[in-house]
């Protein structure tokens, strides 16, 4: 009887550990759809539709078939939520959750952090967090490498991602 109770207890504990959300999921859940925030989600289905449009460009085909999704969350400049800084809220949690810092860009008006989570030697998720004036979070998931992510910057106009193909990883 004690063994049965122990097995059930361990099963419940392991299920709760596996069902925990990532820090990125938590921040999107907390602020998406709320007044003062803009959130965008681009699904893998959207990328597969885009692949049909430009079916002759092999680099573009490679790009769109490897991305599972892109999420963007930003603070609207017109709202009074300037005290909120996604970087101070998210970065400590990312460091504890298996993400590692890839690159940091410091400018006069703020900072940009690039964090990655790897799975089997490939980048499973890239998170870009901006702090300072105009705080935002961009999460790109899929089977990625830095060249793929950098080529995405040209396609979607995400300027902060443009130098990533030069980063050694």
Tab-separated table of C-alpha atoms in Angstrom:
chain	number	residue	atom	x	y	z
A	1	UNK	CA	0.000	0.000	0.000
A	2	UNK	CA	2.845	2.381	0.826
A	3	UNK	CA	4.427	1.670	-2.556
A	4	UNK	CA	1.174	2.490	-4.325
A	5	UNK	CA	0.832	5.806	-2.482
A	6	UNK	CA	4.485	6.617	-3.238
A	7	UNK	CA	4.092	5.815	-6.952
A	8	UNK	CA	0.925	7.921	-7.221
A	9	UNK	CA	2.586	10.809	-5.380
A	10	UNK	CA	5.657	10.729	-7.640
A	11	UNK	CA	3.443	10.579	-10.717
A	12	UNK	CA	1.472	13.645	-9.644
A	13	UNK	CA	4.653	15.575	-8.847
A	14	UNK	CA	6.236	14.707	-12.193
A	15	UNK	CA	3.084	15.731	-14.077
A	16	UNK	CA	3.015	19.122	-12.388
A	17	UNK	CA	6.691	19.676	-13.190
A	18	UNK	CA	6.186	18.894	-16.873
A	19	UNK	CA	3.087	21.074	-17.158
A	20	UNK	CA	4.852	24.276	-16.027
A	21	UNK	CA	4.902	27.040	-18.593
A	22	UNK	CA	8.066	28.647	-19.838
A	23	UNK	CA	8.790	32.228	-18.715
A	24	UNK	CA	8.081	33.419	-22.258
A	25	UNK	CA	4.654	31.733	-22.250
A	26	UNK	CA	3.917	33.288	-18.861
A	27	UNK	CA	4.682	36.839	-19.985
A	28	UNK	CA	2.596	36.436	-23.140
A	29	UNK	CA	-0.288	35.001	-21.110
A	30	UNK	CA	-0.054	37.856	-18.595
A	31	UNK	CA	-0.068	40.778	-21.052
A	32	UNK	CA	-1.536	39.606	-24.385
A	33	UNK	CA	-4.893	41.163	-25.106
A	34	UNK	CA	-4.636	43.676	-22.278
A	35	UNK	CA	-5.024	47.399	-22.766
A	36	UNK	CA	-1.701	49.091	-23.414
A	37	UNK	CA	-0.086	46.078	-25.101
A	38	UNK	CA	0.108	44.823	-28.659
A	39	UNK	CA	0.575	41.117	-29.286
A	40	UNK	CA	1.104	39.328	-32.580
A	41	UNK	CA	1.194	35.589	-33.266
A	42	UNK	CA	2.254	34.162	-36.613
A	43	UNK	CA	1.617	30.416	-36.851
A	44	UNK	CA	3.462	27.755	-38.814
A	45	UNK	CA	0.376	27.524	-41.030
A	46	UNK	CA	0.883	31.134	-42.085
A	47	UNK	CA	4.455	30.344	-43.057
A	48	UNK	CA	3.349	27.350	-45.096
A	49	UNK	CA	0.923	29.619	-46.957
A	50	UNK	CA	3.742	32.079	-47.601
A	51	UNK	CA	5.834	29.231	-48.996
A	52	UNK	CA	3.246	28.738	-51.721
A	53	UNK	CA	3.576	32.353	-52.838
A	54	UNK	CA	7.323	32.274	-53.524
A	55	UNK	CA	7.901	28.609	-54.281
A	56	UNK	CA	11.035	29.117	-56.422
A	57	UNK	CA	13.253	30.751	-53.780
A	58	UNK	CA	14.994	27.835	-51.997
A	59	UNK	CA	16.326	29.971	-49.121
A	60	UNK	CA	12.848	31.293	-48.437
A	61	UNK	CA	11.404	27.759	-48.618
A	62	UNK	CA	14.002	26.565	-46.108
A	63	UNK	CA	13.169	29.457	-43.827
A	64	UNK	CA	9.404	29.044	-43.777
A	65	UNK	CA	9.444	25.269	-43.336
A	66	UNK	CA	11.671	25.466	-40.243
A	67	UNK	CA	9.715	28.069	-38.263
A	68	UNK	CA	6.921	26.848	-35.995
A	69	UNK	CA	5.802	30.265	-34.857
A	70	UNK	CA	6.637	33.851	-34.031
A	71	UNK	CA	5.146	35.787	-31.146
A	72	UNK	CA	5.651	39.494	-30.560
A	73	UNK	CA	4.576	41.444	-27.484
A	74	UNK	CA	5.165	45.174	-27.096
A	75	UNK	CA	4.073	48.013	-24.909
A	76	UNK	CA	2.022	50.649	-26.712
A	77	UNK	CA	3.787	53.990	-26.516
A	78	UNK	CA	0.511	55.823	-25.936
A	79	UNK	CA	-0.349	53.991	-22.730
A	80	UNK	CA	0.959	54.796	-19.271
A	81	UNK	CA	2.774	51.521	-18.652
A	82	UNK	CA	6.265	53.001	-18.976
A	83	UNK	CA	7.306	51.618	-15.593
A	84	UNK	CA	7.027	48.103	-16.978
A	85	UNK	CA	10.224	46.649	-18.388
A	86	UNK	CA	10.024	43.166	-19.921
A	87	UNK	CA	13.789	42.749	-19.598
A	88	UNK	CA	13.857	43.091	-15.813
A	89	UNK	CA	10.852	40.791	-15.506
A	90	UNK	CA	11.867	38.104	-17.996
A	91	UNK	CA	15.677	37.811	-18.110
A	92	UNK	CA	16.235	36.322	-14.627
A	93	UNK	CA	13.591	33.667	-15.330
A	94	UNK	CA	15.087	32.822	-18.742
A	95	UNK	CA	18.521	32.297	-17.194
A	96	UNK	CA	17.040	29.754	-14.786
A	97	UNK	CA	15.037	27.976	-17.508
A	98	UNK	CA	17.787	26.697	-19.780
A	99	UNK	CA	18.175	29.771	-21.980
A	100	UNK	CA	21.604	31.205	-22.599
A	101	UNK	CA	22.568	34.686	-23.643
A	102	UNK	CA	23.686	34.870	-27.232
A	103	UNK	CA	24.232	38.584	-27.703
A	104	UNK	CA	23.492	41.927	-26.052
A	105	UNK	CA	23.224	45.268	-27.831
A	106	UNK	CA	23.449	48.379	-25.676
A	107	UNK	CA	22.338	51.698	-27.108
A	108	UNK	CA	21.507	55.128	-25.776
A	109	UNK	CA	17.758	54.422	-25.421
A	110	UNK	CA	17.943	50.866	-24.115
A	111	UNK	CA	19.285	47.362	-24.486
A	112	UNK	CA	18.433	44.309	-26.561
A	113	UNK	CA	19.132	40.776	-25.354
A	114	UNK	CA	19.154	37.682	-27.550
A	115	UNK	CA	18.611	34.458	-25.634
A	116	UNK	CA	18.425	30.944	-27.100
A	117	UNK	CA	17.189	27.581	-25.903
A	118	UNK	CA	18.798	24.635	-27.637
A	119	UNK	CA	17.448	21.150	-28.164
A	120	UNK	CA	19.723	18.495	-29.651
A	121	UNK	CA	22.314	21.014	-30.823
A	122	UNK	CA	19.780	23.101	-32.767
A	123	UNK	CA	18.122	26.317	-31.669
A	124	UNK	CA	14.584	25.473	-30.584
A	125	UNK	CA	13.713	29.024	-29.536
A	126	UNK	CA	15.224	32.458	-29.898
A	127	UNK	CA	13.942	35.187	-27.601
A	128	UNK	CA	14.728	38.839	-28.192
A	129	UNK	CA	13.963	41.120	-25.237
A	130	UNK	CA	14.252	44.892	-25.388
A	131	UNK	CA	14.521	46.985	-22.277
A	132	UNK	CA	14.466	50.703	-21.693
A	133	UNK	CA	12.319	52.889	-23.894
A	134	UNK	CA	9.870	50.717	-25.853
A	135	UNK	CA	10.088	47.357	-24.103
A	136	UNK	CA	9.164	44.310	-26.203
A	137	UNK	CA	9.578	40.528	-26.495
A	138	UNK	CA	9.946	38.503	-29.707
A	139	UNK	CA	9.911	34.700	-29.549
A	140	UNK	CA	10.758	32.570	-32.590
A	141	UNK	CA	10.348	28.792	-32.298
A	142	UNK	CA	11.262	26.001	-34.671
A	143	UNK	CA	14.277	24.053	-35.909
A	144	UNK	CA	16.535	27.050	-36.344
A	145	UNK	CA	20.075	28.171	-36.907
A	146	UNK	CA	21.441	31.697	-36.808
A	147	UNK	CA	21.597	32.032	-40.594
A	148	UNK	CA	17.888	31.128	-40.830
A	149	UNK	CA	16.992	33.671	-38.167
A	150	UNK	CA	19.105	36.392	-39.787
A	151	UNK	CA	17.442	35.799	-43.160
A	152	UNK	CA	14.093	36.151	-41.410
A	153	UNK	CA	15.082	39.678	-40.391
A	154	UNK	CA	15.315	40.735	-44.019
A	155	UNK	CA	12.003	39.117	-44.908
A	156	UNK	CA	10.062	40.564	-41.979
A	157	UNK	CA	11.965	43.800	-41.299
A	158	UNK	CA	13.191	42.897	-37.798
A	159	UNK	CA	16.330	45.067	-37.813
A	160	UNK	CA	17.689	43.782	-34.495
A	161	UNK	CA	18.131	40.273	-35.940
A	162	UNK	CA	20.211	41.311	-38.950
A	163	UNK	CA	23.688	40.716	-37.466
A	164	UNK	CA	22.994	37.255	-36.112
A	165	UNK	CA	24.534	35.313	-38.997
A	166	UNK	CA	27.921	36.704	-37.922
A	167	UNK	CA	27.630	35.417	-34.340
A	168	UNK	CA	29.694	32.290	-33.704
A	169	UNK	CA	27.615	29.566	-32.023
